[in-house]
Tab-separated table of C-alpha atoms in Angstrom:
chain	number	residue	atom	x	y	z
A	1215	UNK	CA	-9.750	98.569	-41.561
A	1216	UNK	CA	-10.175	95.697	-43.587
A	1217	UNK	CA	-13.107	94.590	-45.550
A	1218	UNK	CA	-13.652	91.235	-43.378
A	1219	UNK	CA	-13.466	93.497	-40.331
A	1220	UNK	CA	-16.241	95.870	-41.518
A	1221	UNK	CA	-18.571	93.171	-42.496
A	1222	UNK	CA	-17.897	91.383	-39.140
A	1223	UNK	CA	-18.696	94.732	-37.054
A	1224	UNK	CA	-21.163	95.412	-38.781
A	1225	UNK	CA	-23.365	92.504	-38.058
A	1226	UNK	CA	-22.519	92.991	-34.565
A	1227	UNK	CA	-24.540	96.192	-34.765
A	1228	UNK	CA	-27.424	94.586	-36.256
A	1229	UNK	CA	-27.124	91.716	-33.977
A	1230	UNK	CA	-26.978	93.908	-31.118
A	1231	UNK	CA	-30.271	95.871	-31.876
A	1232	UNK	CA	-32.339	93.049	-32.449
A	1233	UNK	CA	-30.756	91.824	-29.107
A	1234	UNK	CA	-31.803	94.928	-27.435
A	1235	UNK	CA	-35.594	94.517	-29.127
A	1236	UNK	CA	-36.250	90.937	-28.130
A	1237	UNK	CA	-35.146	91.554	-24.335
A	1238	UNK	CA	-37.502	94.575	-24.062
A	1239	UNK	CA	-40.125	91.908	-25.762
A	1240	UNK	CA	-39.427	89.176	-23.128
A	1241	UNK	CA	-39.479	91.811	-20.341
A	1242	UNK	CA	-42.943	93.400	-21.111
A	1243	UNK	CA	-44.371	89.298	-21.873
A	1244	UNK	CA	-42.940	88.499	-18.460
A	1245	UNK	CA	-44.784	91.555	-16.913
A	1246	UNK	CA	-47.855	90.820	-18.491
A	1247	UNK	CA	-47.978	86.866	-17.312
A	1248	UNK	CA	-48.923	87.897	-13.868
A	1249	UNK	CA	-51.881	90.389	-14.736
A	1250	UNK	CA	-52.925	87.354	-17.164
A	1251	UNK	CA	-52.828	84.466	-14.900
A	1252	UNK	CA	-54.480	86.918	-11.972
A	1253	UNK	CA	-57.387	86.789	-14.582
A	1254	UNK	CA	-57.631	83.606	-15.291
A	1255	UNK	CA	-57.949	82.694	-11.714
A	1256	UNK	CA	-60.264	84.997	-11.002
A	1257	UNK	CA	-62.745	83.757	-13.643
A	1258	UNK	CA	-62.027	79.838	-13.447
A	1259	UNK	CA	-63.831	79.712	-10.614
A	1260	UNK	CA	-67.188	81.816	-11.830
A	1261	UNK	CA	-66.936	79.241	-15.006
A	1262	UNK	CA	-66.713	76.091	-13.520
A	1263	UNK	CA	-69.747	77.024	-11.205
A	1264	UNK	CA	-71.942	78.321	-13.866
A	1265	UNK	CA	-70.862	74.929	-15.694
A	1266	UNK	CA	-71.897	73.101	-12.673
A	1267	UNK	CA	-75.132	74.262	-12.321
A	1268	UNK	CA	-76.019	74.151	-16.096
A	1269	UNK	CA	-75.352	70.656	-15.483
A	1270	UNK	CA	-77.078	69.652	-12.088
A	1271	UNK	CA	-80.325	71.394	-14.267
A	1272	UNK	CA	-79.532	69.065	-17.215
A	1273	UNK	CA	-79.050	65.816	-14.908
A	1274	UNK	CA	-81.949	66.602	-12.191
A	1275	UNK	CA	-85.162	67.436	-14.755
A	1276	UNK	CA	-86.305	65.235	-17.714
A	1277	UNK	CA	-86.391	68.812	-20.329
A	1278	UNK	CA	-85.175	68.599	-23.387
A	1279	UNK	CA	-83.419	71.387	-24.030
A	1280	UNK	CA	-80.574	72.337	-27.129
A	1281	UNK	CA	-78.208	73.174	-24.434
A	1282	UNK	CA	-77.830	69.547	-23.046
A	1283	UNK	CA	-79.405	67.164	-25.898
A	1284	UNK	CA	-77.750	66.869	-29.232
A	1285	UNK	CA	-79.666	67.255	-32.425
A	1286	UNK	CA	-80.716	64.261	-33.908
A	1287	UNK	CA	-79.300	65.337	-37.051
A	1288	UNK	CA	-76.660	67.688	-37.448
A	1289	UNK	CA	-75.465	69.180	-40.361
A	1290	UNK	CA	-73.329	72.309	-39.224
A	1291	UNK	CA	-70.636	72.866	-36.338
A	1292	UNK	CA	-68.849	76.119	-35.677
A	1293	UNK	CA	-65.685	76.046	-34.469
A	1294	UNK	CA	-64.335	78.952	-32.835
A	1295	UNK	CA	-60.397	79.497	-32.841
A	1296	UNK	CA	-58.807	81.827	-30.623
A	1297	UNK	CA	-54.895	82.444	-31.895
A	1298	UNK	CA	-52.626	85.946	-31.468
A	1299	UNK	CA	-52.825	88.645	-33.248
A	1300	UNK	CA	-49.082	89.126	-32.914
A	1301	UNK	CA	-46.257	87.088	-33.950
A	1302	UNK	CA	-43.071	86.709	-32.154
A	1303	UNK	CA	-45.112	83.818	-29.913
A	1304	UNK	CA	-43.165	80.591	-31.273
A	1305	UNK	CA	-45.508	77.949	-32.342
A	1306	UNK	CA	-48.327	79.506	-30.178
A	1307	UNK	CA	-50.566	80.287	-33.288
A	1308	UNK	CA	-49.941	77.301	-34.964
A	1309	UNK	CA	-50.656	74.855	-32.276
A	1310	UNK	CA	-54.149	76.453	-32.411
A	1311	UNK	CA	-54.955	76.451	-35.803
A	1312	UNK	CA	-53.803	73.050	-36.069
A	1313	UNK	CA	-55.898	71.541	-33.234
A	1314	UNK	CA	-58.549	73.438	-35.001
A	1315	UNK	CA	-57.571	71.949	-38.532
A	1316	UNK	CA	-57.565	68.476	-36.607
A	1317	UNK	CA	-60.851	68.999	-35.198
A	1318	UNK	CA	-62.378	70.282	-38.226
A	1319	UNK	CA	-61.137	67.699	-40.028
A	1320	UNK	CA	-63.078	65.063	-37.190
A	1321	UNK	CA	-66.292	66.557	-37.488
A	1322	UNK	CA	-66.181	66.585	-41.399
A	1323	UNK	CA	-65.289	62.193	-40.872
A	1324	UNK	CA	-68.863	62.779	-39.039
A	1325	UNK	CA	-70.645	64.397	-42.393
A	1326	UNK	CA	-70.962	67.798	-40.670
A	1327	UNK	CA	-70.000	70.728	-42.322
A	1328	UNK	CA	-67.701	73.239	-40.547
A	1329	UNK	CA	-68.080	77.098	-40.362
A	1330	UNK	CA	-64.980	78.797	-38.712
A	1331	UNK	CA	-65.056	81.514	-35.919
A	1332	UNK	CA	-61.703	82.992	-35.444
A	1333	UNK	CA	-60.028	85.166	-33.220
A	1334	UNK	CA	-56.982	86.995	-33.265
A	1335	UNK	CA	-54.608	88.258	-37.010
A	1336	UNK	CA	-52.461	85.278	-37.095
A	1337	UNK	CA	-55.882	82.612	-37.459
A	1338	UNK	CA	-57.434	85.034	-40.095
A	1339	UNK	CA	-54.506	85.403	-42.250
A	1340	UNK	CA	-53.929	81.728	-42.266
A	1341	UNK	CA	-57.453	81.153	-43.604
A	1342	UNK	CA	-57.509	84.010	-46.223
A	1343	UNK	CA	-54.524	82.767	-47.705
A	1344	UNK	CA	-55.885	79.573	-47.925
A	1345	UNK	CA	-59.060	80.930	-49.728
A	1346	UNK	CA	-61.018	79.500	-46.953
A	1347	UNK	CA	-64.626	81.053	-45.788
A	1348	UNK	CA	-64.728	82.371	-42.689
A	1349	UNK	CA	-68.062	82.898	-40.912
A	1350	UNK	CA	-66.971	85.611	-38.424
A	1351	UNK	CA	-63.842	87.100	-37.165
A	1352	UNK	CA	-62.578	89.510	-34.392
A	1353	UNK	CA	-58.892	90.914	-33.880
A	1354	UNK	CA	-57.378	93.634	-31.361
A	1355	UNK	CA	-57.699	92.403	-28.766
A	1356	UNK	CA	-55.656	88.577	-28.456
A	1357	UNK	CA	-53.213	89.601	-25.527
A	1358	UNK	CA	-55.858	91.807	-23.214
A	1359	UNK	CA	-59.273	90.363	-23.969
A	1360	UNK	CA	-62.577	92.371	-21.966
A	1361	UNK	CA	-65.984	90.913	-21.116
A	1362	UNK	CA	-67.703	92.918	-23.724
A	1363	UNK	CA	-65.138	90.935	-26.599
A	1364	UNK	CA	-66.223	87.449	-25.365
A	1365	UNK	CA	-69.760	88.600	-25.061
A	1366	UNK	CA	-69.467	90.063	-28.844
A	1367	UNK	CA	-68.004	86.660	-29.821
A	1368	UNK	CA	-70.585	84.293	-27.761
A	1369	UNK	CA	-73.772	87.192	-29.099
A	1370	UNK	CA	-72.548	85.384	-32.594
A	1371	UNK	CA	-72.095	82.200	-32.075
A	1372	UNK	CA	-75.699	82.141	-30.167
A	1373	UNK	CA	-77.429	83.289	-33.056
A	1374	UNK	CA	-76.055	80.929	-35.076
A	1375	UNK	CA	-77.061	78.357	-32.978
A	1376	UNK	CA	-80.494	79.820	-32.785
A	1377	UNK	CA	-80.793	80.230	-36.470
A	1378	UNK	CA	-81.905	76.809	-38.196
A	1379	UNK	CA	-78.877	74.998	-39.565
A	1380	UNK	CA	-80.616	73.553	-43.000
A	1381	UNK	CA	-80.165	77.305	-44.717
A	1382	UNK	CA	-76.605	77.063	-44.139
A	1383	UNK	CA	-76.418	80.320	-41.341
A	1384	UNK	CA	-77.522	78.105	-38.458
A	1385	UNK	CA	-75.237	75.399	-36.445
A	1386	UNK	CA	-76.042	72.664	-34.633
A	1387	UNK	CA	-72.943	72.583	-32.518
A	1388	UNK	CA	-70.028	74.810	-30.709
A	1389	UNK	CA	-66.897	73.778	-30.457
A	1390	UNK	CA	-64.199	75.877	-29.361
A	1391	UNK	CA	-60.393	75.916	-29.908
A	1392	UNK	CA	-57.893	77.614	-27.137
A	1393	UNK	CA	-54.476	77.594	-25.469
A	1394	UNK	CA	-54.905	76.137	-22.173
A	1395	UNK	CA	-52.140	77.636	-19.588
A	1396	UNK	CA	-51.304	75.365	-17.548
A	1397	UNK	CA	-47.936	76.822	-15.876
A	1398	UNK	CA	-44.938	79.294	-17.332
A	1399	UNK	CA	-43.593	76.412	-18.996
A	1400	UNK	CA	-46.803	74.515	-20.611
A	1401	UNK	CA	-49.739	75.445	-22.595
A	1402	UNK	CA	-51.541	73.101	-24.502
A	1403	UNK	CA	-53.997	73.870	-27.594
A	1404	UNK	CA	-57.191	72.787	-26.294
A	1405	UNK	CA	-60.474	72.014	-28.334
A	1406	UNK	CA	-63.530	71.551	-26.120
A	1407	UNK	CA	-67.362	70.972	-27.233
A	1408	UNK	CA	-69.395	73.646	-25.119
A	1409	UNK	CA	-72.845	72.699	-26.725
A	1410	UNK	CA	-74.335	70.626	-26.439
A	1411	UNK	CA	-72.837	70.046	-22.828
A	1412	UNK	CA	-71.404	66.976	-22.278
A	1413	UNK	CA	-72.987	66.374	-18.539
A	1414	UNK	CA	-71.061	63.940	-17.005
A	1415	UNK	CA	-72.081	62.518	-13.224
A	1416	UNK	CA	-69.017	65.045	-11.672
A	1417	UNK	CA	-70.021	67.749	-13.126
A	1418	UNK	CA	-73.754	67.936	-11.391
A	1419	UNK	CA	-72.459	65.275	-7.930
A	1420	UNK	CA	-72.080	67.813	-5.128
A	1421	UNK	CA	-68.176	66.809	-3.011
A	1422	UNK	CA	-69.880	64.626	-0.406
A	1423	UNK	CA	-71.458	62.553	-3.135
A	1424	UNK	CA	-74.774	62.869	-2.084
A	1425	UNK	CA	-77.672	63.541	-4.945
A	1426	UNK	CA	-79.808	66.832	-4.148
A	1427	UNK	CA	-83.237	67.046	-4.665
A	1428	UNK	CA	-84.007	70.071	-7.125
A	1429	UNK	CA	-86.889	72.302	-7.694
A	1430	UNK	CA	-87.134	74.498	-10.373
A	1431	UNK	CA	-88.817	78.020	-10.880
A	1432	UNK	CA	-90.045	78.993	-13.291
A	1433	UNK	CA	-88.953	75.838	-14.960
A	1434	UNK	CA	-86.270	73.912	-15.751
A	1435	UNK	CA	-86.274	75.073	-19.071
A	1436	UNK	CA	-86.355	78.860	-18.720
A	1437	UNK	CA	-83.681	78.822	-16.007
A	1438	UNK	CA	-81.393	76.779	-18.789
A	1439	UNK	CA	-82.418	79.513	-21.492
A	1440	UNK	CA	-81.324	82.107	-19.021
A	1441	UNK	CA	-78.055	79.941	-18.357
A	1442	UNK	CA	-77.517	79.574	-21.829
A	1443	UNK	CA	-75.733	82.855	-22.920
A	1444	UNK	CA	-73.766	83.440	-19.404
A	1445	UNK	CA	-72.890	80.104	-19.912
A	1446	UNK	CA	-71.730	81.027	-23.475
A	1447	UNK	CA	-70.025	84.084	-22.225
A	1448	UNK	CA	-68.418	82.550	-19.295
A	1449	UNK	CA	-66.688	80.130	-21.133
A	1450	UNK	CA	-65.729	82.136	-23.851
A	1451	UNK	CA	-64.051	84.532	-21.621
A	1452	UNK	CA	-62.332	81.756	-19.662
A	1453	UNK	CA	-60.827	80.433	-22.579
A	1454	UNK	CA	-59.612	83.555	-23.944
A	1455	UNK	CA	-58.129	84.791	-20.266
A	1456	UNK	CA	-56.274	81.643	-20.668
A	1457	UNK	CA	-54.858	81.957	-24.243
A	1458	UNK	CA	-53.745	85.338	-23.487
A	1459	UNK	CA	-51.974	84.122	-20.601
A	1460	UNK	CA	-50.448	81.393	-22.734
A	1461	UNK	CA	-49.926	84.183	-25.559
A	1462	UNK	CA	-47.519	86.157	-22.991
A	1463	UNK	CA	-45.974	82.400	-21.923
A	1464	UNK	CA	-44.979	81.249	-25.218
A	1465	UNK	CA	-43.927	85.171	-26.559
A	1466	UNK	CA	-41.486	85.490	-23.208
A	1467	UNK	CA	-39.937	81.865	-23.784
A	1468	UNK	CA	-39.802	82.650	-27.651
A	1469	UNK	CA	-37.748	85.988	-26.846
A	1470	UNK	CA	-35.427	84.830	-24.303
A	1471	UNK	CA	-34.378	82.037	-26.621
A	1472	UNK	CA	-33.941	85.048	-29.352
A	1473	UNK	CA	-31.947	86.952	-27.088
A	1474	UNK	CA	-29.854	83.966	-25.921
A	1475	UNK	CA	-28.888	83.394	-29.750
A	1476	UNK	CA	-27.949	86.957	-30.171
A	1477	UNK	CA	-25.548	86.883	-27.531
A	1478	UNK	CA	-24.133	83.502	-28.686
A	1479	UNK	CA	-24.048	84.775	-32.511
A	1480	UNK	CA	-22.553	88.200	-30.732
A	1481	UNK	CA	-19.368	85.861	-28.843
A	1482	UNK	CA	-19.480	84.394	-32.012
A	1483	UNK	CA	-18.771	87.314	-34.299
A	1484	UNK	CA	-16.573	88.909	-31.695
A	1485	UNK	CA	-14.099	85.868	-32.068
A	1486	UNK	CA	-14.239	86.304	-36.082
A	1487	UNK	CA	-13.622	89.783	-35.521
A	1488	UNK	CA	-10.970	89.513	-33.265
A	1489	UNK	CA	-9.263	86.654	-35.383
A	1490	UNK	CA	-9.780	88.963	-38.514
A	1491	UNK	CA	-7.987	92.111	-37.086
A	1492	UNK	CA	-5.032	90.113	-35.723
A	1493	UNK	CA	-4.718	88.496	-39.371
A	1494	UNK	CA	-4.809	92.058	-40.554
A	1495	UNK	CA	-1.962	93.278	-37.692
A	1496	UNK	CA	0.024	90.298	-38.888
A	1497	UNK	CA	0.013	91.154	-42.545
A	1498	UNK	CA	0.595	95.150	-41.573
A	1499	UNK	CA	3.515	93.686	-39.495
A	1500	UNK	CA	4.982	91.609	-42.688
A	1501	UNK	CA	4.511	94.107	-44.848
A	1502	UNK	CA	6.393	96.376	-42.275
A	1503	UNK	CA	9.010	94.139	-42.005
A	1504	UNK	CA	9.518	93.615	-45.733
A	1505	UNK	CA	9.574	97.277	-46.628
A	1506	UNK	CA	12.673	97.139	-43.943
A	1507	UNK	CA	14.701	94.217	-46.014
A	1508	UNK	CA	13.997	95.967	-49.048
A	1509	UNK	CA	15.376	99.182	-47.900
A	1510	UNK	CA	18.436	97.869	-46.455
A	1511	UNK	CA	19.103	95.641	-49.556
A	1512	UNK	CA	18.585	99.099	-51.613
A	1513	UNK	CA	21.429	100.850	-49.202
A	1514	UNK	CA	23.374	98.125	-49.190
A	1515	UNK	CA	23.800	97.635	-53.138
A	1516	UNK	CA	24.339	101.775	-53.486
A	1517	UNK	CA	27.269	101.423	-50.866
């Protein structure tokens, strides 16, 4: 066998594997989307109603509360990022982190300074090779995220907003940076504000448009400082249901377009291969045929 041949045949092989890997990768991605999107429906609604009524409290009482009103002066924002912590997603990661590099970069334009929150391998190692501080991170848990990991994550970010933001622990706002799914095809890196709440007249206007009339016990305060961390949580988990979901998306359209490659690069190679063995037949076959001449020229000149 010639040398071409061997190379040829032998990048088959390797082609062939990693053919074999990226189909069992698209497979489990595209038997994970269902679970994922189940979960995200389920909790969509629960998340939009607890926003709702966070903001029918806001609109209907005349509290002030740090939920609703923004601080006269901030200084600090956290921004929470929620990436994979696998690769193998196409530009799933990276959409994130640079909606969160956008944002950060919008809030800095506004004098605030920015402490980062990130979720998932692929955020943290972009920011510690970057040499850039990180206030908190969590990882393990991108692709299947529980209740108790947003609650971890919102626990933090609470405190922080509790804590007073002129020692440089505290933050003033919470901003948060997902992968919105929005069908097999589409998912869009999302940054949202979650406090203070932007209350906007939909948000607290029942369907038939007509205003209630509210009354609140204990008071409208305590009921939004027992809102305040479901809200947190809610949210939180909603937004990391849906990156997940957009984490199996963008993995399963990544890895079929790997494994249609290797089957083009695979035709591809098998058509080298094929052109190098006849070129190697032909030669064998000249060679053949000029050992013949030279044989009967050799009897020929004895006679």
């Amino acid at each position: 066998m010639g040398a071409q041949l061997r190379i040829y045949r032998r990048r088959m092989r390797s082609v062939k594997a990693t053919k074999k890997i990226t189909k069992a990768m698209e497979l489990i991605s595209a038997s994970r989307i269902v679970k994922a999107q189940q979960r995200v429906s389920a909790s969509t609604p629960y998340a939009n109603e607890l926003t709702r009524a966070v903001s029918a409290v806001a609109s209907y009482s005349s509290v002030e509360h740090p939920l609703t009103t923004a601080h006269a002066n901030p200084r600090r924002a956290a921004v929470l990022i929620i990436g994979a912590d696998r690769g193998m997603a196409g530009a799933y990661s990276t959409n994130a982190i640079k909606e969160g590099e956008q944002l950060a970069a919008r809030l800095r334009d506004r004098g605030l300074s920015v402490a980062s929150y990130l979720v998932g391998r692929k955020a943290v190692n972009y920011y510690k090779f970057r040499d850039r501080a990180i206030a908190a991170s969590w990882t393990g848990f991108s692709d299947n995220p529980t209740y108790e990991n947003a609650k971890e994550v919102a626990d933090t970010l609470l405190n922080a907003f509790i804590e007073d933001s002129t020692d440089g622990t505290g933050v003033d706002e919470i901003h948060i940076v997902f992968t919105k799914f929005r069908s097999m095809l589409t998912q869009e890196a999302t940054a949202k504000r979650m406090i203070p709440l932007e209350v906007t007249e939909s948000d607290a206007a029942p369907v038939g448009g007509v205003l209630p009339q509210y009354e609140f016990e204990p008071t409208a305060g305590e009921v939004l400082d027992a809102l305040l961390p479901r809200y947190i949580e809610a949210r939180i988990f909603n937004a990391m249901l849906q990156s997940a979901a957009s984490e199996h998306a963008a993995r399963r359209r990544a890895m079929k377009s790997a494994t249609d490659n290797a089957e083009e690069l695979i035709k591809s190679l098998t058509r080298l291969a094929n052109a190098a063995r006849q070129a190697e037949i032909t030669q064998e076959i000249s060679e053949i045929v000029g050992g013949a001449d030279a044989l009967a020229s050799a009897s020929a000149g004895s006679e």
